[in-house]
mmCIF file of C-alpha atoms in Angstrom:
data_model
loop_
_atom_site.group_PDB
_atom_site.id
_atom_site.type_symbol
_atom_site.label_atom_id
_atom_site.label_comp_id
_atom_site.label_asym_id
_atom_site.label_seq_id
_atom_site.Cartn_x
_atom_site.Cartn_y
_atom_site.Cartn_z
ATOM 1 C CA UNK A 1 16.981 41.356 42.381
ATOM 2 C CA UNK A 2 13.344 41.617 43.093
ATOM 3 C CA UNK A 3 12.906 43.096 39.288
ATOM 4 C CA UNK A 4 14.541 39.755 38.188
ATOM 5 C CA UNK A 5 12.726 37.213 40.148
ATOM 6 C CA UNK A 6 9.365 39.135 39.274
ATOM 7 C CA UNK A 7 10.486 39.129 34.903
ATOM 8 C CA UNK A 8 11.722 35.012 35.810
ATOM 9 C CA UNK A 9 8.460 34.105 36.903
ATOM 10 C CA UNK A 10 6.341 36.155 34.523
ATOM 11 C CA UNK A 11 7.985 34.028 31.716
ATOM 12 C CA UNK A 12 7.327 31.107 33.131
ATOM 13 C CA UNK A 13 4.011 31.472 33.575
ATOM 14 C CA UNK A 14 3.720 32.619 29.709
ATOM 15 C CA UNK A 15 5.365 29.217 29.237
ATOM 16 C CA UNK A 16 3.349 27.409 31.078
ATOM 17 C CA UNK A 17 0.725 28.836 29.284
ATOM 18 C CA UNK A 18 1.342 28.352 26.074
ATOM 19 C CA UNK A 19 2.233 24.768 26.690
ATOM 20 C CA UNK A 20 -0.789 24.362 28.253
ATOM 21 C CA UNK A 21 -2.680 26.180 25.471
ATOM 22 C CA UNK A 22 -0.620 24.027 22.602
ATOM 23 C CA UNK A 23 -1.287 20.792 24.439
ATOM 24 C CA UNK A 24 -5.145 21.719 24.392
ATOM 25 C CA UNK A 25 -4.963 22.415 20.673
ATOM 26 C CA UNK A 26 -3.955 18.925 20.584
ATOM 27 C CA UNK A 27 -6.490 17.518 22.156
ATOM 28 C CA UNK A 28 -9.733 16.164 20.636
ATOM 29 C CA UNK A 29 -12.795 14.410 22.108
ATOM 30 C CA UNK A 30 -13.407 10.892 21.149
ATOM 31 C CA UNK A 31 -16.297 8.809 22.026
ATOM 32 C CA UNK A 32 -16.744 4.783 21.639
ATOM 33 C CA UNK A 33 -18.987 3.952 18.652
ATOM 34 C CA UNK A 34 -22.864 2.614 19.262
ATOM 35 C CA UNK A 35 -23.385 0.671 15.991
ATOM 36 C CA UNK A 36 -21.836 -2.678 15.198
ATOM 37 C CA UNK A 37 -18.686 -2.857 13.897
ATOM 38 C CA UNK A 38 -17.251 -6.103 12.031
ATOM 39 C CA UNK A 39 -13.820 -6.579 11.495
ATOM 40 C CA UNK A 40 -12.620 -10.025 9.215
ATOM 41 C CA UNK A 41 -16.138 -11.677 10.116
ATOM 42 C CA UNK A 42 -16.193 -10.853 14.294
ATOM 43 C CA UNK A 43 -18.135 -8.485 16.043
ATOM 44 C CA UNK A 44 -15.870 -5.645 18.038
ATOM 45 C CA UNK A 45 -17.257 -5.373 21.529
ATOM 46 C CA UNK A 46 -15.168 -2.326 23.042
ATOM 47 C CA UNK A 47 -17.328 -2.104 26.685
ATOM 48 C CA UNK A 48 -13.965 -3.868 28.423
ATOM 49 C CA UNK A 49 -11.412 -3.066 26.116
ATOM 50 C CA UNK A 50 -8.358 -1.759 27.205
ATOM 51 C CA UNK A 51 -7.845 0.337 23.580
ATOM 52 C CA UNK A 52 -10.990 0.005 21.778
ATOM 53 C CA UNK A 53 -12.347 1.463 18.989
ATOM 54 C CA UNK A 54 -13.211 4.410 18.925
ATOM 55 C CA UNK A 55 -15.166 6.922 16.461
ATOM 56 C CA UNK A 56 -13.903 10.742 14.877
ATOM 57 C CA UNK A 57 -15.120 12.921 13.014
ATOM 58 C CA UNK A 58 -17.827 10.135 11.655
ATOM 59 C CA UNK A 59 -14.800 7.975 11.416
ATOM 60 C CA UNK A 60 -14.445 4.672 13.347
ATOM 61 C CA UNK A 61 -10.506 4.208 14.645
ATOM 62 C CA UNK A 62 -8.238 1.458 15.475
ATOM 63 C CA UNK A 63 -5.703 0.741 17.855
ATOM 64 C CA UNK A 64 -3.162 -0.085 15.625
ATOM 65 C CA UNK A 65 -0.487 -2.178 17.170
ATOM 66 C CA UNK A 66 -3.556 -4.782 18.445
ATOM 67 C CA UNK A 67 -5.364 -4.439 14.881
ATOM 68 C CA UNK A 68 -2.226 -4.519 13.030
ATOM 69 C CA UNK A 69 -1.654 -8.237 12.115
ATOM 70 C CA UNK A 70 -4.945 -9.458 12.682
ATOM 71 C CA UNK A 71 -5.804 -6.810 9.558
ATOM 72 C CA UNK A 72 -2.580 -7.531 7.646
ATOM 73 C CA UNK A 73 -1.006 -3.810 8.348
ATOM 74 C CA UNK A 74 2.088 -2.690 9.778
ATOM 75 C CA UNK A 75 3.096 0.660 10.749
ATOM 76 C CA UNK A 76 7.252 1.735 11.262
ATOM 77 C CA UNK A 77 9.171 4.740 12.925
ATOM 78 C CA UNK A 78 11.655 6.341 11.138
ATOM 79 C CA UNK A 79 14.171 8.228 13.223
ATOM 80 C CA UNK A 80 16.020 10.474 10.643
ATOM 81 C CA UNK A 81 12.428 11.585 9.111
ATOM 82 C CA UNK A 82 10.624 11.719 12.292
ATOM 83 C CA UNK A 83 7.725 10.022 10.764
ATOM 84 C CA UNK A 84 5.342 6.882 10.746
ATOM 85 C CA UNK A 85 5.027 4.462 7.326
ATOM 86 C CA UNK A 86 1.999 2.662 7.213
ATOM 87 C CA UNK A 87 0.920 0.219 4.745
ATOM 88 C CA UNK A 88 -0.740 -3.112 3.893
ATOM 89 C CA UNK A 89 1.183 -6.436 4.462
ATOM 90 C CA UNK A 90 0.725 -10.179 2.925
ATOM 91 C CA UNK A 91 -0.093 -11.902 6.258
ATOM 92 C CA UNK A 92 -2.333 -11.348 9.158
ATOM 93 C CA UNK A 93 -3.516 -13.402 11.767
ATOM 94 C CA UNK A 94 -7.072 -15.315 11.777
ATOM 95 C CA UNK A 95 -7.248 -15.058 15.688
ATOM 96 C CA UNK A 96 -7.675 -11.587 17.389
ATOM 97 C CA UNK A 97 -6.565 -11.129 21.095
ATOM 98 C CA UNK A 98 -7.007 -8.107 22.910
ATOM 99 C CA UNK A 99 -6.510 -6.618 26.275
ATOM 100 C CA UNK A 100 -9.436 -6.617 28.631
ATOM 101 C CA UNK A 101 -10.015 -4.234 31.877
ATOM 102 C CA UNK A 102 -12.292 -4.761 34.461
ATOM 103 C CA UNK A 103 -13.666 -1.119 34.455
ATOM 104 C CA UNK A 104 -16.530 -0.594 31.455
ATOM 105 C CA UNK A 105 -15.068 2.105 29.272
ATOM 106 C CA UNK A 106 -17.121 5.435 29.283
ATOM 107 C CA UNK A 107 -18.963 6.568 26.245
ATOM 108 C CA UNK A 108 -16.466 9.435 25.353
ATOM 109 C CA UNK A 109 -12.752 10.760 26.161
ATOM 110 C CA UNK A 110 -10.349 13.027 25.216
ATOM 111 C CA UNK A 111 -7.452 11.693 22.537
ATOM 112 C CA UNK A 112 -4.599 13.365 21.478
ATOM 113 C CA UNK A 113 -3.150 14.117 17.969
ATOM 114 C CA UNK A 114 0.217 13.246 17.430
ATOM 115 C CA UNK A 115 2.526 16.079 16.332
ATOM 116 C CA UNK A 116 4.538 14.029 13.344
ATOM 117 C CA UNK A 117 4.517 13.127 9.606
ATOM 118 C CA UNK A 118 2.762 10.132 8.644
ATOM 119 C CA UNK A 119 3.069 8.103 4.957
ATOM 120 C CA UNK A 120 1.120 5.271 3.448
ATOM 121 C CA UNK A 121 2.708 3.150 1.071
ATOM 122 C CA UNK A 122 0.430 3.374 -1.724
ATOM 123 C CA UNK A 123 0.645 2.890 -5.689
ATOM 124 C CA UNK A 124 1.447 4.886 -7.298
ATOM 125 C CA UNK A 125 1.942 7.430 -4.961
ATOM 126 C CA UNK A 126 2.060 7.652 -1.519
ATOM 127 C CA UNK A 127 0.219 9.166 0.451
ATOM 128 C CA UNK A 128 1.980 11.563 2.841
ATOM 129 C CA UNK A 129 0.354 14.152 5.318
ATOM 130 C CA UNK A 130 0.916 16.718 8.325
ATOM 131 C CA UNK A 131 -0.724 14.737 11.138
ATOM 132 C CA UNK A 132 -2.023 17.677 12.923
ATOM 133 C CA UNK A 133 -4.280 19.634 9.802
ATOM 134 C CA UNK A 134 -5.587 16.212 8.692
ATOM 135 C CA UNK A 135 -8.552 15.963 8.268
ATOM 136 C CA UNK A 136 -8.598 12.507 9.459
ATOM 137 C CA UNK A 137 -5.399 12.279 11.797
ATOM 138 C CA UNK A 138 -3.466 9.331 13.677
ATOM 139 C CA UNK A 139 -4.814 9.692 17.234
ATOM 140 C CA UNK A 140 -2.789 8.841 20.715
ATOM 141 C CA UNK A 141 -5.067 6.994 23.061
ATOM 142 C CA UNK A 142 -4.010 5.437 26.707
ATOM 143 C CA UNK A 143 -0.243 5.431 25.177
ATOM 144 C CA UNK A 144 -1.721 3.114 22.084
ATOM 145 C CA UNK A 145 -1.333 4.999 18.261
ATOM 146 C CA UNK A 146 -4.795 5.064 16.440
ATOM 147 C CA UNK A 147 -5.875 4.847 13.081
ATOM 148 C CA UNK A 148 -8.858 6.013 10.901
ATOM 149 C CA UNK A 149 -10.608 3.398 8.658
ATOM 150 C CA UNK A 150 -11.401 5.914 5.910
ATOM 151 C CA UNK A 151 -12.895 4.369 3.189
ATOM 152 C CA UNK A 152 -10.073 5.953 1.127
ATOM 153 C CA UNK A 153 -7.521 4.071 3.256
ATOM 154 C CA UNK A 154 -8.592 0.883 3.573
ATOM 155 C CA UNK A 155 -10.473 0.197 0.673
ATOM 156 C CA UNK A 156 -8.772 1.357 -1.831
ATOM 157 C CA UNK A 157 -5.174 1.646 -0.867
ATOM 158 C CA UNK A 158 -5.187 -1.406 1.226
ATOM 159 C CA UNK A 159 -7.664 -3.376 -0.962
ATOM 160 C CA UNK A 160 -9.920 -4.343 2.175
ATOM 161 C CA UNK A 161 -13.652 -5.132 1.303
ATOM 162 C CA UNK A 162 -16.042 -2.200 3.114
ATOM 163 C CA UNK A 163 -19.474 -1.613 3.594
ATOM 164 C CA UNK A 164 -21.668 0.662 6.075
ATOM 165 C CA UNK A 165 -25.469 0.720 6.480
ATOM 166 C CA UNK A 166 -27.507 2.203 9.259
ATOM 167 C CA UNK A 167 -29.071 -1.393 9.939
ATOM 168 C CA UNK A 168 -26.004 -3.463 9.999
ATOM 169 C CA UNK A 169 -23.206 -0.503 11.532
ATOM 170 C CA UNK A 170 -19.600 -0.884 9.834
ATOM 171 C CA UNK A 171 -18.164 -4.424 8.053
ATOM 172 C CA UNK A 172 -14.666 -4.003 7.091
ATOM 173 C CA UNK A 173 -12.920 -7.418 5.691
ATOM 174 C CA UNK A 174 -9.234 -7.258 4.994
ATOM 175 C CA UNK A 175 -8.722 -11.611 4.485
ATOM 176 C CA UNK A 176 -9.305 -11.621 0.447
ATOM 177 C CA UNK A 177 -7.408 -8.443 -0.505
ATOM 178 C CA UNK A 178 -5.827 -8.192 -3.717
ATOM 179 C CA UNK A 179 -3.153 -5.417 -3.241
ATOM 180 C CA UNK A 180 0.442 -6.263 -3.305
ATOM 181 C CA UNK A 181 3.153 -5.313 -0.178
ATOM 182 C CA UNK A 182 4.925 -2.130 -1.330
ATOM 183 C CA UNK A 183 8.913 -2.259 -0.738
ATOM 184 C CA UNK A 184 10.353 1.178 0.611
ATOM 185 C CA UNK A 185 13.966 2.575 1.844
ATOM 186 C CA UNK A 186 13.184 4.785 4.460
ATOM 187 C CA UNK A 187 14.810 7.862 4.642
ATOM 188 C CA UNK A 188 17.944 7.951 6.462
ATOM 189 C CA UNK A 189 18.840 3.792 5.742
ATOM 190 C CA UNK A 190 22.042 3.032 4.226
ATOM 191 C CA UNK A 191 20.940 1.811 0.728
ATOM 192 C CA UNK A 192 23.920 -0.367 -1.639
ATOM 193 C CA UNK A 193 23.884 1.358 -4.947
ATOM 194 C CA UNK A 194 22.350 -2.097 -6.353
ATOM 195 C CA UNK A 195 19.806 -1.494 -3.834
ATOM 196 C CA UNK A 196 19.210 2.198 -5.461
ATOM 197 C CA UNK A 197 18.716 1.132 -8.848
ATOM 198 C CA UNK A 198 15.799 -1.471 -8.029
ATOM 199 C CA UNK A 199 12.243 0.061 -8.676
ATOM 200 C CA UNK A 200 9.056 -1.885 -8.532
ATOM 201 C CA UNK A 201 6.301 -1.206 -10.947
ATOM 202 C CA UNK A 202 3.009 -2.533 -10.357
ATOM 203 C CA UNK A 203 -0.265 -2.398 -12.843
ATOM 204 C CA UNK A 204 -3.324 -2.367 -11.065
ATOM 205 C CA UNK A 205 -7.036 -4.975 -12.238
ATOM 206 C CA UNK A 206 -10.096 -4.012 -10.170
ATOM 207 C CA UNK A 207 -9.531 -7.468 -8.858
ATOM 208 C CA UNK A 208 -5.911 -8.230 -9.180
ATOM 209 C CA UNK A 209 -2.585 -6.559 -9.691
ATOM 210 C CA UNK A 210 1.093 -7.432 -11.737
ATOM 211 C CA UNK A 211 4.029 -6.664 -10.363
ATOM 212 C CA UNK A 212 7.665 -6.256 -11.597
ATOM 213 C CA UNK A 213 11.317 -4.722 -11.672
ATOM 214 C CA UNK A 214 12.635 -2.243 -13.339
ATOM 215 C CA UNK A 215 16.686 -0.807 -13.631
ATOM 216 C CA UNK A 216 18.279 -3.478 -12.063
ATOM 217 C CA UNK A 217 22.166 -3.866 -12.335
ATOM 218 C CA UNK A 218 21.861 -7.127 -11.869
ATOM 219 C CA UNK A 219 18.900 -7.817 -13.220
ATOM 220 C CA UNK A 220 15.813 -10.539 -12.144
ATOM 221 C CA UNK A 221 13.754 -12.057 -14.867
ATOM 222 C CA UNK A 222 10.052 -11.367 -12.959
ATOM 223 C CA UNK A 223 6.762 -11.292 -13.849
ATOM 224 C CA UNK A 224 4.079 -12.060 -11.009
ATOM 225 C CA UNK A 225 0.724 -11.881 -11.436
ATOM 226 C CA UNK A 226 -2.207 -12.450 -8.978
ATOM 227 C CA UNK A 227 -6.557 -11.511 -9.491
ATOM 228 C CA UNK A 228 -8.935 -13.032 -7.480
ATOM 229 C CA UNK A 229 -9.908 -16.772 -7.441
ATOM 230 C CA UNK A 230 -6.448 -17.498 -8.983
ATOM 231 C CA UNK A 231 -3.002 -18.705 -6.815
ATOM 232 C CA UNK A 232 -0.379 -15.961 -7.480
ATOM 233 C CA UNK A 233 1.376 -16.559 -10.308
ATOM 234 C CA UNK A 234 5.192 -15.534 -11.613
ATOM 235 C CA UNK A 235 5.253 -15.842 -15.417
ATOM 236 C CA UNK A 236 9.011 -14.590 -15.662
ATOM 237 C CA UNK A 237 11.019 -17.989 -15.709
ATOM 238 C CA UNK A 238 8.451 -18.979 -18.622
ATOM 239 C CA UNK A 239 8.988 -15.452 -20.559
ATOM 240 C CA UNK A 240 12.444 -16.077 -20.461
ATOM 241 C CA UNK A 241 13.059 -19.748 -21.675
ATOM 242 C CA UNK A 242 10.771 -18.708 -24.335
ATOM 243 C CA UNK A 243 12.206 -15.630 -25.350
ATOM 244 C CA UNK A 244 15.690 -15.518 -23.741
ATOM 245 C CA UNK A 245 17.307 -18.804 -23.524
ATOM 246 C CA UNK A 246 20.527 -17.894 -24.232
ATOM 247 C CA UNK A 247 20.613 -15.085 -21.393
ATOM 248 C CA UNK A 248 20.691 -15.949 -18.149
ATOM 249 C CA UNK A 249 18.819 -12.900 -17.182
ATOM 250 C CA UNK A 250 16.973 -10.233 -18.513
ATOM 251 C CA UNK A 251 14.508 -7.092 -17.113
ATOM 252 C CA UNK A 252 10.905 -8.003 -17.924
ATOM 253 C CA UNK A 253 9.746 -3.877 -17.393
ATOM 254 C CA UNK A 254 12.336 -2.625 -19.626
ATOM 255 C CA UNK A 255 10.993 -5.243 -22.478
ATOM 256 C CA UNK A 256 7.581 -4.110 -21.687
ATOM 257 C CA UNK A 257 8.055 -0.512 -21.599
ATOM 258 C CA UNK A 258 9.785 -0.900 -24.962
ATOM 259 C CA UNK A 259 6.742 -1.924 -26.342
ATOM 260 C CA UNK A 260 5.677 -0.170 -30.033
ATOM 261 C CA UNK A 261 9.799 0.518 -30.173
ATOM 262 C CA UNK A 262 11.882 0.090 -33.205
ATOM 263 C CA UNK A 263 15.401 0.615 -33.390
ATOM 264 C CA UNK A 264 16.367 4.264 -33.330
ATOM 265 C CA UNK A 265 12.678 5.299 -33.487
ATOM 266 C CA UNK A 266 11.008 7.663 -30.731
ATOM 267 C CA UNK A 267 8.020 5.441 -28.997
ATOM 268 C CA UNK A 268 4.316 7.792 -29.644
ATOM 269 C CA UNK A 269 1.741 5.698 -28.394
ATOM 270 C CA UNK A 270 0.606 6.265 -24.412
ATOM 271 C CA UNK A 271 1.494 3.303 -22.702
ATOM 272 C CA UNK A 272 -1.034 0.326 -22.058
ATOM 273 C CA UNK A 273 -1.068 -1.510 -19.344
ATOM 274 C CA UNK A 274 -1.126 -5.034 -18.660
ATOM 275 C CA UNK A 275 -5.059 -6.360 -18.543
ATOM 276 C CA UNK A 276 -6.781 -9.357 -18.493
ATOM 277 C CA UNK A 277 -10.442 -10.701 -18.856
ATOM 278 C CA UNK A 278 -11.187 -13.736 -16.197
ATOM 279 C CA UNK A 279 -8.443 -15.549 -16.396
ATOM 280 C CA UNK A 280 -6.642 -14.491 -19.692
ATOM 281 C CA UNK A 281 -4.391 -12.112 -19.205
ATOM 282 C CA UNK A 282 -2.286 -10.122 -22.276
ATOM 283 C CA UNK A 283 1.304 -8.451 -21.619
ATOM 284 C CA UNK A 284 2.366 -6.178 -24.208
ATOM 285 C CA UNK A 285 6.039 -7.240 -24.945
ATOM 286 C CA UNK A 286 9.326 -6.718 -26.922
ATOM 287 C CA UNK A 287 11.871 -8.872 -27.627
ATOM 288 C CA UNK A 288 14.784 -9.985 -29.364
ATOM 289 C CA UNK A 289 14.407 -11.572 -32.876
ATOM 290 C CA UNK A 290 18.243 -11.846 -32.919
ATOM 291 C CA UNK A 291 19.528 -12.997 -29.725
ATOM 292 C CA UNK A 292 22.807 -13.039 -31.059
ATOM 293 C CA UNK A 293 23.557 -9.800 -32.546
ATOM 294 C CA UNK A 294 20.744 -8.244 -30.344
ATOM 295 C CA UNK A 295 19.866 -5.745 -33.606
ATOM 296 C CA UNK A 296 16.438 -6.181 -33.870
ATOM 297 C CA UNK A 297 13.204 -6.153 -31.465
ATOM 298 C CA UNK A 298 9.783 -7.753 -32.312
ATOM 299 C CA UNK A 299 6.577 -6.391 -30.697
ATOM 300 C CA UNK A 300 4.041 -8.941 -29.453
ATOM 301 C CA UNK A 301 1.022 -9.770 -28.020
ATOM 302 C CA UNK A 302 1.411 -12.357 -25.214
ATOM 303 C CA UNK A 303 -1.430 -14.167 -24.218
ATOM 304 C CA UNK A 304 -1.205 -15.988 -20.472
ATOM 305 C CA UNK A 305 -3.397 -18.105 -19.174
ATOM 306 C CA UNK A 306 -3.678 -18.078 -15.115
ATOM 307 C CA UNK A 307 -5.476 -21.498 -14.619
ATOM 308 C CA UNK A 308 -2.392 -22.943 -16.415
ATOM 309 C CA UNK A 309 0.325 -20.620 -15.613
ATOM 310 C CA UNK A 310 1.289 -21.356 -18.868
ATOM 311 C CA UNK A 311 2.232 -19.102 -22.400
ATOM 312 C CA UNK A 312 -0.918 -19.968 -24.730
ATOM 313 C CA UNK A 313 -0.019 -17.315 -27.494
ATOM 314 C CA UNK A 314 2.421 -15.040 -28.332
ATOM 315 C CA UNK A 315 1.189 -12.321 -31.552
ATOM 316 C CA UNK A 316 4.008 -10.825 -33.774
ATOM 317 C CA UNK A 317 2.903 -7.187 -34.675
ATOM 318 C CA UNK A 318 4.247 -5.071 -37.410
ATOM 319 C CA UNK A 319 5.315 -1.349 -36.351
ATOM 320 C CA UNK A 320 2.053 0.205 -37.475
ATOM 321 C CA UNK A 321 0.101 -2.750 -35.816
ATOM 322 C CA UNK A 322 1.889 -2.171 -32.198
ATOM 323 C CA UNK A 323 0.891 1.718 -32.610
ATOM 324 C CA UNK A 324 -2.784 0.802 -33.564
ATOM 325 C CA UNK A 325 -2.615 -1.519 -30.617
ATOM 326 C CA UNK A 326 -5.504 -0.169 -27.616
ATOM 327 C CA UNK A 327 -5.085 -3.441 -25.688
ATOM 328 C CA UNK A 328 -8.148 -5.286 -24.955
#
């Protein structure tokens, strides 16, 4: 009996151990940055703060659920995958409200890293990591879920304008971003099979983006467009009454991912994107010459205008021309 009691104990103290050993593993030291830090025009001051920022690995962190919609992100659970999403969204709040204390916050702590999957909604691919060998991880602070403004996430995957200098500290402005919000089924969600076939294709400008459908059974006529300095702007009710008036819908990606096609002939040419220069923007395009017989397909050169919103030129091209064609 006293051989049992003695082998019970000794593996609970093993236990304990590593437990104790895996939680310190976990466990990183954090300290509360000394520079200024702007976030959409205001100054962070993080003395009172209940979460506030704090700095890793050279990298300043927020507490995401306060940051969240004053930055225009949003960040989801997903039970079945045991995971976080994470990406940009199309609002965000011009007040910021945060929790106060009365205690001033000390100049470092200890944070923990959160043991779980994490994915950013990103085109065209997302970006998906093991939170605990990032380099850059989601941190657990006073029960509030932290996240790194990497350069990498939110400048260029959530569009945010952001600029560091020694003399100024840390600017980060998310109010004029020009990124659209992703759509995603999360794993595990009970998805309609019309749900399953919709994909959404996206072309990136530097300063801008267009956005459409693709393999729809029922499919949407859709072509939205926004860049900088212009409202956002859906061109697909004008594509189709000039191109498709006798259909009541019709898949604008399919048409443009059709482009230099002929009937029965294997498309060569790399695809080209959608571009634009200021304002004028040109869509590479097929359509039907013979909506009635739907035999034959025309490639084109549409010309839109975004101060308009209007159609200003449409270009036939021959078969050879549309495999010349570079774009602009």
């Amino acid at each position: 009996m006293k051989k049992l009691l003695i082998c019970v104990v000794t593996m609970l103290l093993v236990y304990t151990a590593n437990t104790m050993a895996w939680a310190a593993n976990d466990m990183v030291q954090v300290t509360i940055p000394q520079f200024n830090i702007t976030l959409n025009g205001m100054q962070m001051d993080s003395a009172y703060k209940k979460h506030p920022l704090l700095q890793y690995n050279d990298i300043v962190y927020i507490p995401i659920a306060e940051y969240s919609k004053y930055l225009g992100i949003s960040y989801t659970w997903n039970e079945p995958s045991k995971s976080y999403y994470i990406q940009k969204t199309d609002t965000h709040n011009e007040k910021f409200v945060s929790e106060q204390q009365k205690t001033k916050n000390k100049k470092s702590y200890s944070a923990q890293i959160i043991n779980t999957p994490v994915h950013i909604l990103h085109f065209p691919q997302n970006i998906t990591f093991d939170n605990k060998s990032a380099a850059y991880p989601i941190l657990k602070f006073r029960d509030a879920l932290y996240f790194p403004l990497t350069w990498q996430y939110a400048h260029e995957v959530f569009g945010w304008d952001y600029q560091w200098t020694e003399q100024k500290g840390l600017s980060v402005d998310s109010r004029e971003s020009i990124r659209p919000e992703l759509d995603v089924f999360y794993p595990g969600e009970e998805i309609t099979p019309r749900a399953r076939s919709i994909q959404f294709l996206y072309t990136y400008f530097s300063d801008g983006y267009a956005q459409y459908y693709k393999d729809r059974e029922d499919p949407v006529f859709l072509l939205e467009i926004k860049i900088k300095g212009y409202p956002e702007t859906d061109f697909g009710v004008k594509f189709k009454e000039k191109f498709f008036p006798d259909l009541e819908a019709y898949t604008m990606p399919g048409k443009i991912n059709q482009f230099w096609s002929a009937p029965n002939e294997k498309i060569e040419n790399p695809q080209i994107d959608i571009s634009h220069t200021k304002n004028i923007v040109t869509v590479p395009f097929v359509y039907l010459k013979d909506t009635e017989h739907k035999a034959e397909v025309q490639n084109c050169i549409v010309t839109l205008d975004m101060v308009t919103g209007e159609i200003i030129d449409v270009k036939n091209l021959s078969l050879e021309e549309a495999y010349a064609y570079q774009g602009n």
